[in-house]
CSV table of N, CA, C and O in Angstrom, one decimal:
chain,number,residue,atom,x,y,z
A,1,MET,N,-4.5,14.6,-5.5
A,1,MET,CA,-4.4,15.6,-4.6
A,1,MET,C,-4.5,15.0,-3.2
A,1,MET,O,-5.3,14.1,-2.8
A,2,GLU,N,-3.5,15.1,-2.4
A,2,GLU,CA,-3.4,14.8,-1.0
A,2,GLU,C,-4.4,15.5,-0.1
A,2,GLU,O,-4.3,16.8,0.1
A,3,TYR,N,-5.4,14.8,0.5
A,3,TYR,CA,-6.3,15.6,1.3
A,3,TYR,C,-6.1,15.5,2.8
A,3,TYR,O,-6.8,16.1,3.6
A,4,ARG,N,-5.2,14.6,3.2
A,4,ARG,CA,-4.8,14.4,4.6
A,4,ARG,C,-3.4,14.7,5.0
A,4,ARG,O,-2.6,14.4,4.1
A,5,HIS,N,-3.2,15.4,5.9
A,5,HIS,CA,-1.9,15.9,6.4
A,5,HIS,C,-1.6,15.3,7.8
A,5,HIS,O,-2.3,15.6,8.6
A,6,GLU,N,-0.4,14.7,7.9
A,6,GLU,CA,0.0,14.3,9.1
A,6,GLU,C,0.1,15.3,10.1
A,6,GLU,O,0.5,16.4,9.9
A,7,HIS,N,-0.4,15.1,11.3
A,7,HIS,CA,-0.4,15.9,12.6
A,7,HIS,C,-1.5,17.2,12.3
A,7,HIS,O,-1.6,18.0,13.2
A,8,GLU,N,-2.3,17.0,11.2
A,8,GLU,CA,-3.4,18.0,11.2
A,8,GLU,C,-4.7,17.4,10.8
A,8,GLU,O,-5.7,17.7,11.8
A,9,SER,N,-4.7,16.3,10.0
A,9,SER,CA,-6.1,15.7,9.7
A,9,SER,C,-5.8,14.1,10.0
A,9,SER,O,-6.8,13.5,9.7
A,10,TRP,N,-4.7,13.7,10.3
A,10,TRP,CA,-4.6,12.4,10.6
A,10,TRP,C,-3.2,12.2,11.4
A,10,TRP,O,-2.4,13.0,11.4
A,11,TRP,N,-3.1,11.1,12.3
A,11,TRP,CA,-2.0,10.9,13.1
A,11,TRP,C,-1.6,9.5,13.0
A,11,TRP,O,-2.4,8.5,12.8
A,12,HIS,N,-0.2,9.3,12.9
A,12,HIS,CA,0.2,8.0,12.7
A,12,HIS,C,-0.3,6.9,13.9
A,12,HIS,O,-0.4,5.6,13.4
A,13,GLN,N,-0.6,7.3,15.0
A,13,GLN,CA,-1.1,6.5,16.0
A,13,GLN,C,-2.4,5.9,15.7
A,13,GLN,O,-2.8,5.0,16.2
A,14,GLU,N,-3.0,6.4,14.6
A,14,GLU,CA,-4.3,5.9,14.2
A,14,GLU,C,-4.2,4.5,13.6
A,14,GLU,O,-5.1,3.6,13.5
A,15,LEU,N,-3.1,4.3,13.0
A,15,LEU,CA,-2.7,3.0,12.3
A,15,LEU,C,-2.3,1.9,13.2
A,15,LEU,O,-1.5,2.2,14.3
A,16,PRO,N,-2.6,0.6,12.9
A,16,PRO,CA,-2.2,-0.4,13.9
A,16,PRO,C,-0.6,-0.5,13.6
A,16,PRO,O,-0.2,-0.4,12.4
A,17,SER,N,0.2,-1.0,14.5
A,17,SER,CA,1.6,-1.2,14.5
A,17,SER,C,1.8,-2.6,13.7
A,17,SER,O,0.9,-3.4,13.5
A,18,HIS,N,2.9,-2.6,13.3
A,18,HIS,CA,3.4,-3.9,12.6
A,18,HIS,C,3.1,-5.2,13.6
A,18,HIS,O,2.7,-6.1,13.2
A,19,GLU,N,3.3,-4.9,15.0
A,19,GLU,CA,3.1,-6.0,15.8
A,19,GLU,C,1.7,-6.3,16.0
A,19,GLU,O,1.2,-7.5,16.1
A,20,GLU,N,0.8,-5.2,16.0
A,20,GLU,CA,-0.6,-5.5,16.1
A,20,GLU,C,-1.2,-6.2,14.8
A,20,GLU,O,-1.9,-7.1,14.9
A,21,ILE,N,-0.7,-5.9,13.6
A,21,ILE,CA,-1.0,-6.6,12.3
A,21,ILE,C,-0.6,-8.0,12.4
A,21,ILE,O,-1.4,-9.0,12.1
A,22,LYS,N,0.7,-8.5,13.0
A,22,LYS,CA,1.1,-9.7,13.1
A,22,LYS,C,0.2,-10.4,14.0
A,22,LYS,O,-0.1,-11.6,13.7
A,23,GLU,N,-0.2,-9.8,15.2
A,23,GLU,CA,-1.1,-10.3,16.2
A,23,GLU,C,-2.5,-10.7,15.5
A,23,GLU,O,-3.1,-11.9,15.5
A,24,GLY,N,-2.9,-9.8,14.6
A,24,GLY,CA,-4.2,-10.0,14.0
A,24,GLY,C,-4.3,-11.2,12.9
A,24,GLY,O,-5.1,-11.9,12.9
A,25,ARG,N,-2.9,-11.3,12.3
A,25,ARG,CA,-2.9,-12.7,11.3
A,25,ARG,C,-2.9,-13.8,12.2
A,25,ARG,O,-3.4,-14.8,11.8
A,26,LYS,N,-2.2,-13.8,13.4
A,26,LYS,CA,-1.9,-14.9,14.1
A,26,LYS,C,-3.3,-15.4,14.7
A,26,LYS,O,-3.5,-16.6,14.9
A,27,ASN,N,-4.2,-14.6,15.1
A,27,ASN,CA,-5.5,-14.9,15.9
A,27,ASN,C,-6.7,-14.7,15.1
A,27,ASN,O,-7.9,-15.0,15.6
A,28,TYR,N,-6.6,-14.5,13.6
A,28,TYR,CA,-7.7,-14.5,12.9
A,28,TYR,C,-8.5,-15.8,12.8
A,28,TYR,O,-8.1,-16.9,12.8
A,29,SER,N,-9.8,-15.7,13.1
A,29,SER,CA,-10.8,-16.8,13.3
A,29,SER,C,-12.1,-16.6,12.7
A,29,SER,O,-13.2,-17.0,13.3
A,30,SER,N,-12.2,-15.9,11.5
A,30,SER,CA,-13.6,-15.7,10.9
A,30,SER,C,-14.6,-15.2,11.8
A,30,SER,O,-15.6,-16.0,12.1
A,31,PRO,N,-14.5,-14.0,12.1
A,31,PRO,CA,-15.5,-13.3,12.9
A,31,PRO,C,-16.9,-13.1,12.4
A,31,PRO,O,-16.9,-13.2,11.2
A,32,ASP,N,-17.8,-12.9,13.2
A,32,ASP,CA,-19.2,-12.7,12.6
A,32,ASP,C,-19.2,-11.3,12.1
A,32,ASP,O,-19.9,-11.2,11.0
A,33,ILE,N,-18.6,-10.3,12.7
A,33,ILE,CA,-18.7,-8.9,12.1
A,33,ILE,C,-17.3,-8.3,12.0
A,33,ILE,O,-16.7,-8.5,13.0
A,34,ILE,N,-17.0,-7.6,10.9
A,34,ILE,CA,-15.9,-6.9,10.7
A,34,ILE,C,-16.2,-5.4,10.5
A,34,ILE,O,-17.1,-5.2,9.7
A,35,LEU,N,-15.6,-4.6,11.3
A,35,LEU,CA,-16.0,-3.2,11.2
A,35,LEU,C,-14.8,-2.5,10.8
A,35,LEU,O,-13.8,-2.4,11.7
A,36,THR,N,-14.6,-1.8,9.6
A,36,THR,CA,-13.3,-1.2,9.2
A,36,THR,C,-13.6,0.2,8.8
A,36,THR,O,-14.8,0.6,8.4
A,37,HIS,N,-12.6,1.1,8.7
A,37,HIS,CA,-12.8,2.4,8.0
A,37,HIS,C,-12.9,2.3,6.5
A,37,HIS,O,-13.8,3.0,5.9
A,38,THR,N,-12.0,1.5,5.9
A,38,THR,CA,-11.9,1.5,4.5
A,38,THR,C,-11.9,0.0,4.0
A,38,THR,O,-12.1,-0.9,4.8
A,39,LEU,N,-11.7,-0.2,2.8
A,39,LEU,CA,-11.8,-1.5,2.2
A,39,LEU,C,-10.4,-2.1,1.9
A,39,LEU,O,-9.4,-1.5,2.0
A,40,PRO,N,-10.5,-3.4,1.6
A,40,PRO,CA,-9.3,-4.1,1.2
A,40,PRO,C,-8.7,-3.7,0.0
A,40,PRO,O,-9.3,-3.0,-0.8
A,41,ALA,N,-7.4,-3.7,-0.3
A,41,ALA,CA,-6.7,-3.1,-1.4
A,41,ALA,C,-7.3,-3.6,-2.8
A,41,ALA,O,-7.3,-2.9,-3.6
A,42,SER,N,-7.6,-4.8,-2.8
A,42,SER,CA,-8.1,-5.4,-4.2
A,42,SER,C,-9.3,-4.9,-4.7
A,42,SER,O,-9.6,-4.8,-5.9
A,43,ILE,N,-10.2,-4.2,-3.7
A,43,ILE,CA,-11.6,-3.7,-4.1
A,43,ILE,C,-11.6,-2.1,-3.8
A,43,ILE,O,-12.6,-1.5,-4.2
A,44,GLU,N,-10.4,-1.7,-3.3
A,44,GLU,CA,-10.6,-0.3,-2.7
A,44,GLU,C,-10.6,0.7,-4.1
A,44,GLU,O,-9.6,0.4,-4.8
A,45,PRO,N,-11.6,1.6,-4.3
A,45,PRO,CA,-11.8,2.2,-5.5
A,45,PRO,C,-10.5,3.2,-6.0
A,45,PRO,O,-10.3,3.3,-7.2
A,46,TYR,N,-9.7,3.7,-4.9
A,46,TYR,CA,-8.7,4.4,-5.3
A,46,TYR,C,-7.3,3.7,-5.4
A,46,TYR,O,-6.3,4.2,-5.5
A,47,ARG,N,-7.5,2.2,-5.3
A,47,ARG,CA,-6.3,1.4,-5.3
A,47,ARG,C,-5.1,1.8,-4.3
A,47,ARG,O,-4.0,1.8,-4.6
A,48,ASN,N,-5.5,2.2,-3.1
A,48,ASN,CA,-4.6,2.4,-2.1
A,48,ASN,C,-3.8,0.9,-1.7
A,48,ASN,O,-4.7,0.0,-1.6
A,49,ARG,N,-2.5,1.0,-1.6
A,49,ARG,CA,-1.8,-0.3,-1.5
A,49,ARG,C,-0.8,0.0,-0.1
A,49,ARG,O,0.2,-0.5,-0.3
A,50,ASP,N,-1.5,0.6,0.8
A,50,ASP,CA,-0.6,0.6,2.0
A,50,ASP,C,-0.8,-0.6,2.9
A,50,ASP,O,-1.5,-1.6,2.4
A,51,GLU,N,0.0,-0.7,3.9
A,51,GLU,CA,0.1,-2.0,4.8
A,51,GLU,C,-1.4,-2.3,5.3
A,51,GLU,O,-1.8,-3.5,5.2
A,52,ILE,N,-2.1,-1.3,5.6
A,52,ILE,CA,-3.4,-1.7,6.1
A,52,ILE,C,-4.5,-2.2,5.1
A,52,ILE,O,-5.1,-3.2,5.3
A,53,ASN,N,-4.4,-1.7,4.0
A,53,ASN,CA,-5.3,-2.1,2.8
A,53,ASN,C,-4.8,-3.6,2.5
A,53,ASN,O,-5.7,-4.4,2.2
A,54,LEU,N,-3.7,-3.8,2.5
A,54,LEU,CA,-3.1,-5.2,2.0
A,54,LEU,C,-3.4,-6.1,3.0
A,54,LEU,O,-3.8,-7.3,2.8
A,55,PHE,N,-3.4,-5.8,4.4
A,55,PHE,CA,-3.7,-6.7,5.5
A,55,PHE,C,-5.2,-7.0,5.3
A,55,PHE,O,-5.7,-8.2,5.5
A,56,LEU,N,-5.9,-6.0,5.0
A,56,LEU,CA,-7.4,-6.1,4.9
A,56,LEU,C,-7.7,-7.3,3.8
A,56,LEU,O,-8.7,-7.9,3.7
A,57,ASP,N,-6.9,-7.1,2.7
A,57,ASP,CA,-7.0,-8.1,1.6
A,57,ASP,C,-6.9,-9.6,2.1
A,57,ASP,O,-7.6,-10.5,1.7
A,58,GLU,N,-5.9,-9.7,3.0
A,58,GLU,CA,-5.7,-11.1,3.5
A,58,GLU,C,-6.8,-11.5,4.3
A,58,GLU,O,-7.4,-12.6,4.1
A,59,ILE,N,-7.6,-10.6,5.0
A,59,ILE,CA,-8.8,-11.0,5.7
A,59,ILE,C,-9.8,-11.3,4.8
A,59,ILE,O,-10.6,-12.4,4.9
A,60,PHE,N,-10.0,-10.4,3.7
A,60,PHE,CA,-11.0,-10.5,2.7
A,60,PHE,C,-11.0,-12.0,2.1
A,60,PHE,O,-12.1,-12.6,1.9
A,61,ARG,N,-9.9,-12.5,1.8
A,61,ARG,CA,-9.6,-13.7,1.2
A,61,ARG,C,-9.9,-15.0,2.2
A,61,ARG,O,-10.3,-16.0,1.7
A,62,LYS,N,-9.7,-14.6,3.5
A,62,LYS,CA,-10.0,-15.9,4.4
A,62,LYS,C,-11.3,-16.0,4.7
A,62,LYS,O,-11.9,-17.0,5.1
A,63,GLY,N,-12.2,-15.0,4.4
A,63,GLY,CA,-13.6,-15.1,4.7
A,63,GLY,C,-14.2,-14.4,5.9
A,63,GLY,O,-13.4,-14.2,6.8
A,64,PHE,N,-15.5,-14.1,5.9
A,64,PHE,CA,-16.1,-13.4,7.0
A,64,PHE,C,-17.5,-13.5,6.8
A,64,PHE,O,-18.2,-13.7,5.6
A,65,LYS,N,-18.4,-13.2,7.8
A,65,LYS,CA,-19.8,-13.2,7.7
A,65,LYS,C,-20.5,-12.0,7.3
A,65,LYS,O,-21.1,-11.8,6.2
A,66,SER,N,-20.0,-10.9,8.0
A,66,SER,CA,-20.5,-9.5,7.6
A,66,SER,C,-19.4,-8.5,7.9
A,66,SER,O,-18.7,-8.6,8.7
A,67,TRP,N,-19.2,-7.5,6.9
A,67,TRP,CA,-18.1,-6.6,6.8
A,67,TRP,C,-18.8,-5.3,6.5
A,67,TRP,O,-19.5,-5.2,5.6
A,68,PHE,N,-18.4,-4.4,7.4
A,68,PHE,CA,-19.0,-3.0,7.2
A,68,PHE,C,-18.0,-2.0,7.2
A,68,PHE,O,-17.1,-1.9,7.9
A,69,CYS,N,-18.0,-0.9,6.4
A,69,CYS,CA,-16.9,0.2,6.3
A,69,CYS,C,-17.7,1.4,6.1
A,69,CYS,O,-18.8,1.6,5.5
A,70,GLY,N,-17.1,2.6,6.4
A,70,GLY,CA,-17.8,3.9,6.3
A,70,GLY,C,-16.9,5.0,5.4
A,70,GLY,O,-17.6,6.1,5.4
A,71,HIS,N,-15.8,4.8,5.2
A,71,HIS,CA,-14.9,5.7,4.7
A,71,HIS,C,-15.5,6.6,3.5
A,71,HIS,O,-15.4,7.7,3.2
A,72,TYR,N,-16.3,5.9,2.6
A,72,TYR,CA,-16.6,6.4,1.2
A,72,TYR,C,-17.9,7.3,1.4
A,72,TYR,O,-18.4,7.9,0.4
A,73,HIS,N,-18.4,7.6,2.5
A,73,HIS,CA,-19.6,8.4,2.6
A,73,HIS,C,-20.8,8.1,1.7
A,73,HIS,O,-21.3,9.0,1.1
A,74,GLU,N,-21.1,6.9,1.5
A,74,GLU,CA,-22.3,6.5,0.6
A,74,GLU,C,-22.6,5.1,1.3
A,74,GLU,O,-22.1,4.3,2.1
A,75,ASP,N,-23.9,4.7,1.0
A,75,ASP,CA,-24.7,3.4,1.3
A,75,ASP,C,-24.7,2.7,0.2
A,75,ASP,O,-24.8,3.0,-1.1
A,76,GLY,N,-24.3,1.4,0.4
A,76,GLY,CA,-24.4,0.3,-0.8
A,76,GLY,C,-23.4,-0.8,-0.5
A,76,GLY,O,-23.1,-1.0,0.7
A,77,TYR,N,-23.0,-1.4,-1.5
A,77,TYR,CA,-22.1,-2.6,-1.5
A,77,TYR,C,-20.9,-2.4,-2.4
A,77,TYR,O,-21.0,-1.8,-3.4
A,78,CYS,N,-19.8,-2.9,-2.1
A,78,CYS,CA,-18.7,-3.1,-2.9
A,78,CYS,C,-18.2,-4.5,-2.6
A,78,CYS,O,-17.8,-4.9,-1.5
A,79,GLU,N,-18.4,-5.4,-3.6
A,79,GLU,CA,-18.2,-6.9,-3.5
A,79,GLU,C,-19.3,-7.3,-2.4
A,79,GLU,O,-20.4,-6.9,-2.5
A,80,ASP,N,-18.9,-7.9,-1.4
A,80,ASP,CA,-19.7,-8.5,-0.2
A,80,ASP,C,-19.6,-7.6,0.9
A,80,ASP,O,-20.0,-7.8,2.1
A,81,ILE,N,-18.9,-6.4,0.9
A,81,ILE,CA,-18.8,-5.4,2.0
A,81,ILE,C,-19.8,-4.2,1.8
A,81,ILE,O,-20.0,-3.8,1.0
A,82,ARG,N,-20.4,-4.2,3.1
A,82,ARG,CA,-21.4,-3.1,3.3
A,82,ARG,C,-20.9,-1.8,3.4
A,82,ARG,O,-20.3,-1.6,4.6
A,83,LEU,N,-21.2,-1.0,2.6
A,83,LEU,CA,-20.8,0.7,2.8
A,83,LEU,C,-22.0,1.2,3.4
A,83,LEU,O,-23.0,1.3,3.2
A,84,ILE,N,-21.5,2.1,4.6
A,84,ILE,CA,-22.6,2.5,5.5
A,84,ILE,C,-22.1,4.2,5.7
A,84,ILE,O,-21.0,4.6,5.8
A,85,TYR,N,-23.2,4.9,5.2
A,85,TYR,CA,-23.1,6.4,5.4
A,85,TYR,C,-24.2,6.9,6.3
A,85,TYR,O,-24.2,7.2,7.4
A,86,ASN,N,-25.5,6.8,5.7
A,86,ASN,CA,-26.8,7.3,6.3
A,86,ASN,C,-27.5,6.0,7.0
A,86,ASN,O,-28.4,6.3,7.9
A,87,ASP,N,-27.5,5.1,6.3
A,87,ASP,CA,-28.3,4.0,6.7
A,87,ASP,C,-28.0,3.3,8.1
A,87,ASP,O,-26.9,3.5,8.6
A,88,ILE,N,-29.1,2.9,8.7
A,88,ILE,CA,-29.0,2.1,10.0
A,88,ILE,C,-29.2,0.7,9.7
A,88,ILE,O,-30.1,0.2,9.1
A,89,VAL,N,-28.1,-0.2,10.1
A,89,VAL,CA,-28.0,-1.4,9.7
A,89,VAL,C,-28.1,-2.2,11.0
A,89,VAL,O,-27.6,-2.0,12.0
A,90,SER,N,-29.0,-3.4,11.0
A,90,SER,CA,-29.1,-4.3,12.1
A,90,SER,C,-28.4,-5.6,11.7
A,90,SER,O,-28.7,-6.0,10.3
A,91,CYS,N,-27.9,-6.3,12.4
A,91,CYS,CA,-27.3,-7.7,12.2
A,91,CYS,C,-28.1,-8.8,12.8
A,91,CYS,O,-28.5,-8.7,13.8
């Protein structure tokens, strides 16, 4: 079931452009904290394989210190990524 509809519950401008993704690849340098809405494609529970999730996969394989996301409305972990919903987290 599709729960998001373009121009109603999401807008294309929310997504990074191809140029922004290319710039992200070029400038990646293992940041201390990564904050994303969703998970990389390889560990995303619904197996979304869009350009964003695949790009996040690249970052996931390169390494990071701390990664947080909130899309799933639960607190816990998926692999090494911290899912945040109600918890308050300090770094």
